[in-house]
PDB file of C-alpha atoms in Angstrom:
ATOM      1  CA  UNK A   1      84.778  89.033 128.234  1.00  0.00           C
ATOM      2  CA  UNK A   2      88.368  88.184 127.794  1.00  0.00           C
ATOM      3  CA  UNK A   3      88.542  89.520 124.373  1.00  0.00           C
ATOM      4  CA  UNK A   4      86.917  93.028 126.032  1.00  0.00           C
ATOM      5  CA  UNK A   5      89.855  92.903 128.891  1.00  0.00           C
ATOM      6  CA  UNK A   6      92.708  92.357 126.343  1.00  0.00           C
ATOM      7  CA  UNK A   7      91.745  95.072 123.923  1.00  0.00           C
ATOM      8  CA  UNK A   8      91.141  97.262 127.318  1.00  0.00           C
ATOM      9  CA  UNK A   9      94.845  96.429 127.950  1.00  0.00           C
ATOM     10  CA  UNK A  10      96.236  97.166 125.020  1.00  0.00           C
ATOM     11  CA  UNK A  11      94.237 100.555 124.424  1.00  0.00           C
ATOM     12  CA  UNK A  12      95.850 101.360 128.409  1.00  0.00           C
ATOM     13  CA  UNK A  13      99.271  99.995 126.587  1.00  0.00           C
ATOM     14  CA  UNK A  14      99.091 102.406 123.879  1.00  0.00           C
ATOM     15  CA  UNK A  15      97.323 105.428 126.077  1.00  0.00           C
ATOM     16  CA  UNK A  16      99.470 105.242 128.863  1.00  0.00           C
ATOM     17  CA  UNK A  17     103.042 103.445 128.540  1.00  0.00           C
ATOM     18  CA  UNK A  18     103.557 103.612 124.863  1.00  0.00           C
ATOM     19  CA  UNK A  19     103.745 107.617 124.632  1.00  0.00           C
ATOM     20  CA  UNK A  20     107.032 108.515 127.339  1.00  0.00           C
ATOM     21  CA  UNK A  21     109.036 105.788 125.193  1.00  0.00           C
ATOM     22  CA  UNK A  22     108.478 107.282 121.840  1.00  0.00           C
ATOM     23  CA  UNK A  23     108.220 111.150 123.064  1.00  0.00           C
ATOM     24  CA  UNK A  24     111.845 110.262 124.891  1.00  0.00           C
ATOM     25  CA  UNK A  25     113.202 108.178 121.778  1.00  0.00           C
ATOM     26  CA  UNK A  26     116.281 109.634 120.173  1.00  0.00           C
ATOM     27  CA  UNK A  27     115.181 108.331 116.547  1.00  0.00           C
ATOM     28  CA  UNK A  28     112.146 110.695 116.320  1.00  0.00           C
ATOM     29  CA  UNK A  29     114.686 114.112 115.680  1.00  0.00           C
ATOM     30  CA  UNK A  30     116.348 111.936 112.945  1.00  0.00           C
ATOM     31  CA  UNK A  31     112.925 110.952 111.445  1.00  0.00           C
ATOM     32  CA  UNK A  32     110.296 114.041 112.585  1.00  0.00           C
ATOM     33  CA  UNK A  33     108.028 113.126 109.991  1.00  0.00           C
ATOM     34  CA  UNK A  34     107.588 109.416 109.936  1.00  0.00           C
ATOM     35  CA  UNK A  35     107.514 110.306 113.896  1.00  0.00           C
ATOM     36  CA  UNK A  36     104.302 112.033 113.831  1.00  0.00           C
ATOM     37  CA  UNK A  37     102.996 109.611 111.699  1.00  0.00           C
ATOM     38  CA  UNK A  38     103.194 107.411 114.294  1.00  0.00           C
ATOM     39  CA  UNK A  39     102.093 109.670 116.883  1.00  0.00           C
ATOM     40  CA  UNK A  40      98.597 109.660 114.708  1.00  0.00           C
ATOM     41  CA  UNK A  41      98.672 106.047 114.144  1.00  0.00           C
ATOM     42  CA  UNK A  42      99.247 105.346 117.834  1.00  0.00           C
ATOM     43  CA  UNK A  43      96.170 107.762 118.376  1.00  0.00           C
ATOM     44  CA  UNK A  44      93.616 105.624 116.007  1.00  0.00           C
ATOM     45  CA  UNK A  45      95.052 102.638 117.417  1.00  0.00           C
ATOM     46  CA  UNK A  46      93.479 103.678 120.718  1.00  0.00           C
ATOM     47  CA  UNK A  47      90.374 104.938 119.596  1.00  0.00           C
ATOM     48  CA  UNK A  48      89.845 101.140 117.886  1.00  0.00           C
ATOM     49  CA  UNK A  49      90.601  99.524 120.952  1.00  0.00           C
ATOM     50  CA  UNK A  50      88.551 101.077 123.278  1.00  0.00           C
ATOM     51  CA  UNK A  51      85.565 100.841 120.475  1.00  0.00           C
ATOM     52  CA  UNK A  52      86.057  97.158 120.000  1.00  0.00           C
ATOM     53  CA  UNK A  53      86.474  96.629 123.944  1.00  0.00           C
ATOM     54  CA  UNK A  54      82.917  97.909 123.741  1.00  0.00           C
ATOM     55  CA  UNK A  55      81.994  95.419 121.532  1.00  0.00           C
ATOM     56  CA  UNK A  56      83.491  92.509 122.926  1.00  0.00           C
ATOM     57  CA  UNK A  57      81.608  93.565 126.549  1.00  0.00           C
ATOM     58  CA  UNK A  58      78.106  92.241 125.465  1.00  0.00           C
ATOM     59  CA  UNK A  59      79.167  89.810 122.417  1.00  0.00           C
ATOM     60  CA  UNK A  60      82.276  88.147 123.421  1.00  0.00           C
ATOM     61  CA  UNK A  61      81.476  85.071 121.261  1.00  0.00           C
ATOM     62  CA  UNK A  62      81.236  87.050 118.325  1.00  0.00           C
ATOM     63  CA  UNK A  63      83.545  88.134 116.126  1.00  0.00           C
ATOM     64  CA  UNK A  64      83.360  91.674 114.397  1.00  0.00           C
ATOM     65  CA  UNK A  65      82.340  90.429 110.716  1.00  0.00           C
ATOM     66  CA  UNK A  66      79.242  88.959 112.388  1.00  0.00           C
ATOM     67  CA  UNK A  67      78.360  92.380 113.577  1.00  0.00           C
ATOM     68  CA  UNK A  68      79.373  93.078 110.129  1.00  0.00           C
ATOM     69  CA  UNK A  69      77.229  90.943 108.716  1.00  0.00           C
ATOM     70  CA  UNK A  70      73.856  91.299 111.042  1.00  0.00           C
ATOM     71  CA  UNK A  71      74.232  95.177 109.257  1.00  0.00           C
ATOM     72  CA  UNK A  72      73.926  94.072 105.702  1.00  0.00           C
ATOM     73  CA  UNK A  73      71.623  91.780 107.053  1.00  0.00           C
ATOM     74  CA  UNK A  74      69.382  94.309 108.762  1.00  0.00           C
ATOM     75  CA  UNK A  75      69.928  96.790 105.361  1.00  0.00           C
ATOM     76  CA  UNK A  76      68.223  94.067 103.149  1.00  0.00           C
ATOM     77  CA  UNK A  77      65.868  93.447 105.691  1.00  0.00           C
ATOM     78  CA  UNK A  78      65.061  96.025 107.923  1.00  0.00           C
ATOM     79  CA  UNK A  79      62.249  93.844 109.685  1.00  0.00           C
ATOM     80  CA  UNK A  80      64.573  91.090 110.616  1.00  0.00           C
ATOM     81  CA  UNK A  81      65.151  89.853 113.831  1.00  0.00           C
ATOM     82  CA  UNK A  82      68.140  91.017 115.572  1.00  0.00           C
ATOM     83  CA  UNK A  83      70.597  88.488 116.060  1.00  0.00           C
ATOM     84  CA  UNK A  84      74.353  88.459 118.201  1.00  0.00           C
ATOM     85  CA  UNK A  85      74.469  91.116 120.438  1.00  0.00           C
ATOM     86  CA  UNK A  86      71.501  92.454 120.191  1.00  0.00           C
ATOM     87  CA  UNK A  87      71.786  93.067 116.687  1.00  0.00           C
ATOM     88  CA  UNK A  88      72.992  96.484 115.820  1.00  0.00           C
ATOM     89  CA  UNK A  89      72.167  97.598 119.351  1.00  0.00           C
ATOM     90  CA  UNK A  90      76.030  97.040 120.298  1.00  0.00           C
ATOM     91  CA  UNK A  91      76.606  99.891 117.570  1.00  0.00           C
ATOM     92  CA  UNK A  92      75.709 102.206 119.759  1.00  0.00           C
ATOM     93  CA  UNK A  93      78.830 102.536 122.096  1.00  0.00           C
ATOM     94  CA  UNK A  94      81.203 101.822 119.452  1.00  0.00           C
ATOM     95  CA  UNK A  95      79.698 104.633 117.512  1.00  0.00           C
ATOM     96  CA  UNK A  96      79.849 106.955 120.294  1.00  0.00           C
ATOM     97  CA  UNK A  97      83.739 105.724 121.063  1.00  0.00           C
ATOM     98  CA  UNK A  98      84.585 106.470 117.578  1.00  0.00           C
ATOM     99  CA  UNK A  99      82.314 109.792 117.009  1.00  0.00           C
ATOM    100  CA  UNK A 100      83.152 111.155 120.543  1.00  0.00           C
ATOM    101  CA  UNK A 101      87.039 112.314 119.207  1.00  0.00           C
ATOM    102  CA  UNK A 102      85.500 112.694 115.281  1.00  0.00           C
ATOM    103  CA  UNK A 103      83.013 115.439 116.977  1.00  0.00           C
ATOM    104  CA  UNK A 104      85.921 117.193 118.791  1.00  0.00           C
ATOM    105  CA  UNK A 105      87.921 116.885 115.259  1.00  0.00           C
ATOM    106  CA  UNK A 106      85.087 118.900 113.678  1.00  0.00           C
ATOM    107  CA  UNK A 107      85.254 121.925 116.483  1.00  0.00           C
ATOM    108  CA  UNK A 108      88.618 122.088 116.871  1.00  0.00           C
ATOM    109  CA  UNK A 109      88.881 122.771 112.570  1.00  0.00           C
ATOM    110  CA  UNK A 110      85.572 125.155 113.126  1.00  0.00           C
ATOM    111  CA  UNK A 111      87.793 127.000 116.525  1.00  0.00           C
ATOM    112  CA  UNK A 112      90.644 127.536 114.044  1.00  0.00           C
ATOM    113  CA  UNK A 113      89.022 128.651 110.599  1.00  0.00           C
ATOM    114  CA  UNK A 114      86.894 131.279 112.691  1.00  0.00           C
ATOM    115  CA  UNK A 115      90.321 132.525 114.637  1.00  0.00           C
ATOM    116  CA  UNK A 116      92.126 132.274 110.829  1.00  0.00           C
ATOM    117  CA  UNK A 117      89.394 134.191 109.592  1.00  0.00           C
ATOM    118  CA  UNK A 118      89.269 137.028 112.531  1.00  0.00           C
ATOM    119  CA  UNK A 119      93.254 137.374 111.455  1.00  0.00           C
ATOM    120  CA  UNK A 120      92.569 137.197 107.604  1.00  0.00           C
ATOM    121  CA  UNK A 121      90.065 140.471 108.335  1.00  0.00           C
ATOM    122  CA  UNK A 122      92.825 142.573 109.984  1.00  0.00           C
ATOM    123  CA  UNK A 123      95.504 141.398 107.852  1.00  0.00           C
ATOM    124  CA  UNK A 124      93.315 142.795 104.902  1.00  0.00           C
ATOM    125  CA  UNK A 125      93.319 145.942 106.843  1.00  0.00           C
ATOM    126  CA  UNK A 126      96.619 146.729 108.330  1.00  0.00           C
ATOM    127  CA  UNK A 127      99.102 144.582 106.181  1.00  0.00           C
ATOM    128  CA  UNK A 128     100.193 145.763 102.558  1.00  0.00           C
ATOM    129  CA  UNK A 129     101.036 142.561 100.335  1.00  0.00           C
ATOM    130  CA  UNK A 130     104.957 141.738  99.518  1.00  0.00           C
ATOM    131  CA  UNK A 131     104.468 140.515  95.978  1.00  0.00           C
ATOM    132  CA  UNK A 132     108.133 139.595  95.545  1.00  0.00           C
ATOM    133  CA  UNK A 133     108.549 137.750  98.859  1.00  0.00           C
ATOM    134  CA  UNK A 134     104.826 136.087  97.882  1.00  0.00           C
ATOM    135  CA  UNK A 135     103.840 137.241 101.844  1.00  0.00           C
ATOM    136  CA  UNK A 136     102.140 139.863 103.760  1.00  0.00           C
ATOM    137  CA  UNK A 137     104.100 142.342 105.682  1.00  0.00           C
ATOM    138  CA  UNK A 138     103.110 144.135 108.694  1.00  0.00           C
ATOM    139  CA  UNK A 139     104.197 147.495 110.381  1.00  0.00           C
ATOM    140  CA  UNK A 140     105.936 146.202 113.829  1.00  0.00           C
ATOM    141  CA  UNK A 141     109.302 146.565 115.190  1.00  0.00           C
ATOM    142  CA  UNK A 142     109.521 142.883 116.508  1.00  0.00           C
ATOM    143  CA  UNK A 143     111.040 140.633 114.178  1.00  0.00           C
ATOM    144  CA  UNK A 144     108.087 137.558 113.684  1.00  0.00           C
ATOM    145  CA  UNK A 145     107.348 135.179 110.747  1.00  0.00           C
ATOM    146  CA  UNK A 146     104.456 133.036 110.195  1.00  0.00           C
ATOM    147  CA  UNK A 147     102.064 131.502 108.457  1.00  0.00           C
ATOM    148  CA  UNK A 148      97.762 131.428 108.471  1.00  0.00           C
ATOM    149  CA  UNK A 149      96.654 128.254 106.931  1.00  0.00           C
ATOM    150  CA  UNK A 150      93.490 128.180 105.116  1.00  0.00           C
ATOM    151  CA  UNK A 151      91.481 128.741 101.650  1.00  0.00           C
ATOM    152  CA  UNK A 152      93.665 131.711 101.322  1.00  0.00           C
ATOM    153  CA  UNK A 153      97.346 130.129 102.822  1.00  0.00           C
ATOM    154  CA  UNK A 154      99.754 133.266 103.223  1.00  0.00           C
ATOM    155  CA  UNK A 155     102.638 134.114 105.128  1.00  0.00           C
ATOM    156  CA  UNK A 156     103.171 137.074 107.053  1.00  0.00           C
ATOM    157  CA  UNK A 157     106.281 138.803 108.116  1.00  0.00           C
ATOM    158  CA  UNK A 158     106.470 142.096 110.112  1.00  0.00           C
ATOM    159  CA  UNK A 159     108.850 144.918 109.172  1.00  0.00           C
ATOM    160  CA  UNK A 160     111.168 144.473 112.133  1.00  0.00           C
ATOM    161  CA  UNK A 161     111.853 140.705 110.602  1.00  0.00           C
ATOM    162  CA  UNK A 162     112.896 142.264 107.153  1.00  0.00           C
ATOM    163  CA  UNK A 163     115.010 144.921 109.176  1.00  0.00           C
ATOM    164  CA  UNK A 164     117.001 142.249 110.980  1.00  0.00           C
ATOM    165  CA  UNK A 165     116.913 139.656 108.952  1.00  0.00           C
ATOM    166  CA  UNK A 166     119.844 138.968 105.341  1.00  0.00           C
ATOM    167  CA  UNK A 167     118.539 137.618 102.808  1.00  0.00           C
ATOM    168  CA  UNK A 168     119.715 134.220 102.980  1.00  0.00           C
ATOM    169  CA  UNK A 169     117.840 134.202 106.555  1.00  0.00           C
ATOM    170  CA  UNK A 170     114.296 135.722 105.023  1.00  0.00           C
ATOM    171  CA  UNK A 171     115.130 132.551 102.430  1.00  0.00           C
ATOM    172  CA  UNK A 172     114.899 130.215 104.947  1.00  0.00           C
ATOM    173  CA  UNK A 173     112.420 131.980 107.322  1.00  0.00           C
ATOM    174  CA  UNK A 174     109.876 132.066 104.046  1.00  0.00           C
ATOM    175  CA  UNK A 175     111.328 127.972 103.031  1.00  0.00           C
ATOM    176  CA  UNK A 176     110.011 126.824 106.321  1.00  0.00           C
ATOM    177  CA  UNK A 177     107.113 129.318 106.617  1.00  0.00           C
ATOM    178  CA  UNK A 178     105.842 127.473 103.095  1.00  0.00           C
ATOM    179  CA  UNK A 179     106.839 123.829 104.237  1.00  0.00           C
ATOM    180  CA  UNK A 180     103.600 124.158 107.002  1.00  0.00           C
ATOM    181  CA  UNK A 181     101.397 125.414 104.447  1.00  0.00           C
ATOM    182  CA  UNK A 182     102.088 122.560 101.722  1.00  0.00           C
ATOM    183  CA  UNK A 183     102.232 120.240 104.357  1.00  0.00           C
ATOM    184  CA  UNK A 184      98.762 121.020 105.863  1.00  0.00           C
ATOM    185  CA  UNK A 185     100.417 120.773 108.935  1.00  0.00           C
ATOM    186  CA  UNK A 186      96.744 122.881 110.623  1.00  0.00           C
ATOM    187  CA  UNK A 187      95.216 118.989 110.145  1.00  0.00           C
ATOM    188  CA  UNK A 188      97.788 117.171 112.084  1.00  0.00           C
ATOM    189  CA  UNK A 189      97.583 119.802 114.466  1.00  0.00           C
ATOM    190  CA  UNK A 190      93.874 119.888 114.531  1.00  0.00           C
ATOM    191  CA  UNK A 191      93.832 116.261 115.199  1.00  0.00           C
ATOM    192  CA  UNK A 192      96.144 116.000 118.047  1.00  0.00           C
ATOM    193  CA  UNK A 193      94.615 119.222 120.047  1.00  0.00           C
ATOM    194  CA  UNK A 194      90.878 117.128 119.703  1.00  0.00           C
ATOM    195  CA  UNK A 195      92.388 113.463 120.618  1.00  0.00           C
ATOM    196  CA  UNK A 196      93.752 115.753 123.791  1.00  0.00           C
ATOM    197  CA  UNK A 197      90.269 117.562 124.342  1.00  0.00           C
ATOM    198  CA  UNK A 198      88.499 113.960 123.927  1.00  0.00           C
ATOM    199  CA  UNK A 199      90.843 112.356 126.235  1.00  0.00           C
ATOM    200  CA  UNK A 200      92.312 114.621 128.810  1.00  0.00           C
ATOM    201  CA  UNK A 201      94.863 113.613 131.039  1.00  0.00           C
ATOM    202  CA  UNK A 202      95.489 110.810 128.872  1.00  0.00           C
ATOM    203  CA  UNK A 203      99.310 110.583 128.854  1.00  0.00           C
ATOM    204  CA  UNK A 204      99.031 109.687 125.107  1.00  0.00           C
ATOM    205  CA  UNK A 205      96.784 112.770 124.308  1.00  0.00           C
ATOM    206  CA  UNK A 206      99.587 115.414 126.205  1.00  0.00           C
ATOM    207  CA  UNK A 207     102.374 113.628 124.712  1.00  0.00           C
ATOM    208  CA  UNK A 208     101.069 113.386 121.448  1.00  0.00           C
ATOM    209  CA  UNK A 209      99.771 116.853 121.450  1.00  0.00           C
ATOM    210  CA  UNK A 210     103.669 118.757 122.597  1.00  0.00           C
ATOM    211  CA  UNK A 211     105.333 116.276 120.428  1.00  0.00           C
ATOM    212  CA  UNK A 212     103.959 117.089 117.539  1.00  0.00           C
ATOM    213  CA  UNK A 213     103.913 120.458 117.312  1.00  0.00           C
ATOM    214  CA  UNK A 214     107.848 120.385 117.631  1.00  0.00           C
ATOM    215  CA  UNK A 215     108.230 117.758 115.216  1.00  0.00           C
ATOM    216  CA  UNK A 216     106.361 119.399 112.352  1.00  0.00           C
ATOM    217  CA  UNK A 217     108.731 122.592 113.252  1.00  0.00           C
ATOM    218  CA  UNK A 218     111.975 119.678 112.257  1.00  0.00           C
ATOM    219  CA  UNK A 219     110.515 118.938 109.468  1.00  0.00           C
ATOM    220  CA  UNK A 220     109.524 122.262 108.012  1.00  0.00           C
ATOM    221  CA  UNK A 221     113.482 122.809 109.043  1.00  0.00           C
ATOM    222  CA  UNK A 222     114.172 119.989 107.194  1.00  0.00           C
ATOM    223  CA  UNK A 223     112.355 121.434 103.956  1.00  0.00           C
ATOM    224  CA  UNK A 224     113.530 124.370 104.223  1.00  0.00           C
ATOM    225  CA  UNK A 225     117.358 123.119 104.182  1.00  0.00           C
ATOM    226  CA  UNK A 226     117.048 121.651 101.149  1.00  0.00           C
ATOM    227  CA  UNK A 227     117.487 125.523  99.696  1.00  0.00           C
ATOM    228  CA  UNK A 228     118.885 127.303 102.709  1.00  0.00           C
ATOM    229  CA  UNK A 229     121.867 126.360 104.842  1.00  0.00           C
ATOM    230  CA  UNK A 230     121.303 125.423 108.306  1.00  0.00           C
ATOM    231  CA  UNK A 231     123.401 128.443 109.465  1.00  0.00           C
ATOM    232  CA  UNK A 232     121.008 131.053 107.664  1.00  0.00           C
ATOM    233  CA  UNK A 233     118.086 128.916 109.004  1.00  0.00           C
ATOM    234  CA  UNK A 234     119.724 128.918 112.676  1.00  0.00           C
ATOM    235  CA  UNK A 235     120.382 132.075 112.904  1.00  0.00           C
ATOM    236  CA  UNK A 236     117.083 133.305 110.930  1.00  0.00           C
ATOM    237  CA  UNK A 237     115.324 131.268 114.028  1.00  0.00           C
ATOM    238  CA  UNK A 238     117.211 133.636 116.661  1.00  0.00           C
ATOM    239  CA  UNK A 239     116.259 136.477 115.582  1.00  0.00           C
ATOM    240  CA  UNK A 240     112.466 135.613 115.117  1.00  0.00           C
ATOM    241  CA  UNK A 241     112.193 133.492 118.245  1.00  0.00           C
ATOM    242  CA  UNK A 242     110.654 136.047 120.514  1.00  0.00           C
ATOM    243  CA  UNK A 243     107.997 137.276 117.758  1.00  0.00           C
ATOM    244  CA  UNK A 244     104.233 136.383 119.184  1.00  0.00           C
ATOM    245  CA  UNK A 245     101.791 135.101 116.673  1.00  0.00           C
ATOM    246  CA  UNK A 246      98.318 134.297 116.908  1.00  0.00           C
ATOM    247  CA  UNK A 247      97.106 130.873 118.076  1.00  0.00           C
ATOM    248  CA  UNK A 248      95.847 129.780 114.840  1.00  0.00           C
ATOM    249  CA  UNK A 249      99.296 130.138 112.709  1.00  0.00           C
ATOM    250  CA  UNK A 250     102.636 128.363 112.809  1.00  0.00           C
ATOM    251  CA  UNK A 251     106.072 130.374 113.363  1.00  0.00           C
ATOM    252  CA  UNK A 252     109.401 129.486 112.375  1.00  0.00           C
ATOM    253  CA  UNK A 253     110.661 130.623 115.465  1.00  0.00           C
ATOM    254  CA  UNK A 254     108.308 128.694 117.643  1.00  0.00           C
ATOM    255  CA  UNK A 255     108.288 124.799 119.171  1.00  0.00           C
ATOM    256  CA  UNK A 256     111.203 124.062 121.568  1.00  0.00           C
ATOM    257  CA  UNK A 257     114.076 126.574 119.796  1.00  0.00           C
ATOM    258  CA  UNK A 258     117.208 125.112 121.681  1.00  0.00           C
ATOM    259  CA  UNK A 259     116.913 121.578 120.151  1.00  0.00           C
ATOM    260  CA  UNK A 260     115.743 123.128 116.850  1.00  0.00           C
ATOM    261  CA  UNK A 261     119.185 124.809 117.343  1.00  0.00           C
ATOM    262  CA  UNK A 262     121.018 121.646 118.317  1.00  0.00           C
ATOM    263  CA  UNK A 263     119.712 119.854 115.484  1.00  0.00           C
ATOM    264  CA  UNK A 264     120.537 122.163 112.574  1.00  0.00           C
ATOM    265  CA  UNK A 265     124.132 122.812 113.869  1.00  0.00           C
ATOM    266  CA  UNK A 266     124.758 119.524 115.085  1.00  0.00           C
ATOM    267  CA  UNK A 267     122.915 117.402 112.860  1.00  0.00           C
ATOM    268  CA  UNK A 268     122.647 113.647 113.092  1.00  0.00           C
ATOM    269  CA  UNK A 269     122.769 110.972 110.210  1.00  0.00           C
ATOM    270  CA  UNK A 270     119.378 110.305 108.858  1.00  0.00           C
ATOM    271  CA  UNK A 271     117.974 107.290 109.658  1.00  0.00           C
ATOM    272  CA  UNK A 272     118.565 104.050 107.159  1.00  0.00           C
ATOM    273  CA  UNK A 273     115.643 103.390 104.849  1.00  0.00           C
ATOM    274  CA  UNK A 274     114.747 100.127 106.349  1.00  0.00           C
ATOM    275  CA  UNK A 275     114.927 101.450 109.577  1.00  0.00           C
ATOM    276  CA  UNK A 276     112.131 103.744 108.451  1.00  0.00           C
ATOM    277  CA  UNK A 277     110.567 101.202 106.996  1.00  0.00           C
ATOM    278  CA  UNK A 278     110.334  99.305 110.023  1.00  0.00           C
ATOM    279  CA  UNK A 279     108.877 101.822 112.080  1.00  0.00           C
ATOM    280  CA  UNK A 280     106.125 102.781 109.780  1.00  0.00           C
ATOM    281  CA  UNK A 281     105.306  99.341 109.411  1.00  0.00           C
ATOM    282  CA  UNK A 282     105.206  99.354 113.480  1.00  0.00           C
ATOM    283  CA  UNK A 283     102.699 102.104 113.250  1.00  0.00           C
ATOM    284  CA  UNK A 284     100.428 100.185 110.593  1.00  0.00           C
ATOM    285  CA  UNK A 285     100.566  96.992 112.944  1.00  0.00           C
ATOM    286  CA  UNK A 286     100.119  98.918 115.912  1.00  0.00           C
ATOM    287  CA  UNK A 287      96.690 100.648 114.088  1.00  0.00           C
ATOM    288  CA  UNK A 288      95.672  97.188 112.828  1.00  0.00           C
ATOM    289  CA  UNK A 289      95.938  94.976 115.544  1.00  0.00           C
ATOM    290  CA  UNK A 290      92.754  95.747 117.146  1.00  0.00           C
ATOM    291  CA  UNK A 291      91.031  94.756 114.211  1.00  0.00           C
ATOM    292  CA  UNK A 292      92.869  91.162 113.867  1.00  0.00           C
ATOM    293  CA  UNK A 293      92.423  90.481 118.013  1.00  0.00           C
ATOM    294  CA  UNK A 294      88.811  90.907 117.497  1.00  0.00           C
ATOM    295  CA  UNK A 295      88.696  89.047 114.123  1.00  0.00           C
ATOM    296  CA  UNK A 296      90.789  86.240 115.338  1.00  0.00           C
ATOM    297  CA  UNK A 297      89.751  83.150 117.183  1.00  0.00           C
ATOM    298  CA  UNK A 298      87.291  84.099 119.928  1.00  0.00           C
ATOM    299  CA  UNK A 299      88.596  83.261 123.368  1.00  0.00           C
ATOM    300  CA  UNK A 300      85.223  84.438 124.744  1.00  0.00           C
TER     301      UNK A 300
END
């Protein structure tokens, strides 16, 4: 029962104080990608300790390679007698812990391929390809830039974005459009809008949800500055800031502009490899630790 409680605490540790520290943290804008990774890790981490809290509840003088080990047992031997916790019958809520977010993984992907693949059909029918620019371009007067993920990644730009925009800025615009799509950034997305349908109201699930979208906008800015200029990129972010795009797509101009802003024209010095190193090694601990509290002694 103990075990249960202190995995319980540190899942309400992780799910509920954890996320205003890190989403307030001044590091993350110096670091945007190792930041999301530890938005994701901090996200698992949860998921573990409420499924091992589970576990603990009807077998707290067992450890979790004995529940290991009654499987293979009951694999050889399907006929054998349960043993510890009912044999596998403590399976049952951790499977449902651990399935209940993996289920809302799979519909939130399904939601956005069928949206992606509504906009794919009237791309095909109203946008005329841009060979040279290696996008599709669309007849509207509003300057907008973004990109569709998918089988079939492309970016789109509408004609009021090549109007207004040089071509240094269309560099940049089409540099960070590419960075989402290379970076599958649709997946990280995906799994942050399910941990928040799984778990809403969970501070973790809104914080981890609005940070990362803004985050994978720094560092698609970040990619894209390592063949644009952060002026071109800045100002190629004005003028596409007020473009709409469709739910299911990423724009340049989207995600929390002003600090975008701030952070390209008054950038900040990266942070120190071992300083990275140390925070990524945080997020590995922090996903890991359930495991090693309910592997280590049992304090029943």
């Amino acid at each position: 029962m103990i075990g249960s409680l202190v995995l319980a605490g540190y899942a309400a540790l992780i799910g509920c104080a954890v996320p205003g520290r890190l989403a307030r943290a001044a590091w993350v804008e110096r670091a945007p990608r190792i930041a999301v990774l530890l938005w994701q890790a901090l996200m698992v981490s949860f998921v573990v300790s409420l499924a091992l809290a589970w576990y603990h509840l009807p077998a707290s003088s067992e450890h979790l390679h004995g529940l290991l080990g009654t499987a293979a047992a009951r694999l050889d031997d399907p006929d054998s007698a349960p043993h510890g916790a009912e044999g596998l019958d403590v399976l049952v809520p951790i499977g449902l812990t651990a399935l209940w977010p993996a289920a809302w993984f799979g519909w939130v992907t399904l939601e956005a391929r069928r949206r992606r693949g509504r906009h794919a059909e009237l791309l095909e029918l109203v946008g005329r390809p841009a060979p040279e620019l290696r996008a599709v371009v669309l007849d509207h007067e509003t300057p907008a830039a973004y990109c569709l993920p998918g089988r079939r990644p492309r970016v789109v730009l509408t004609s009021g974005a090549l109007n207004a925009l040089t071509t240094a800025q269309l560099q940049a615009v089409l540099a960070h459009e590419r960075a989402h799509l290379t970076g599958r950034h649709h997946l990280a997305t995906a799994a942050v809008e399910a941990f928040a349908r799984a778990f809403p109201g969970l501070p973790l699930a809104t914080a981890a949800r609005e940070s990362t979208a803004e985050l994978l906008e720094m560092v698609c800015d970040d990619r894209a500055l390592r063949s644009s200029s952060a002026r071109a990129l800045a100002d190629a972010m004005c003028e596409v800031a007020a473009g709409g795009v469709p739910r299911a797509a990423f724009a340049a101009g989207s995600a929390a502009v002003l600090t975008r802003l701030r952070r390209l024209l008054r950038p900040s010095a990266p942070l120190h490899p071992a300083v990275r190193g140390g925070i990524l090694l945080l997020g590995l601990v922090a996903a890991a630790l359930p495991y090693f509290m309910t592997c280590g002694p049992v304090v029943g």
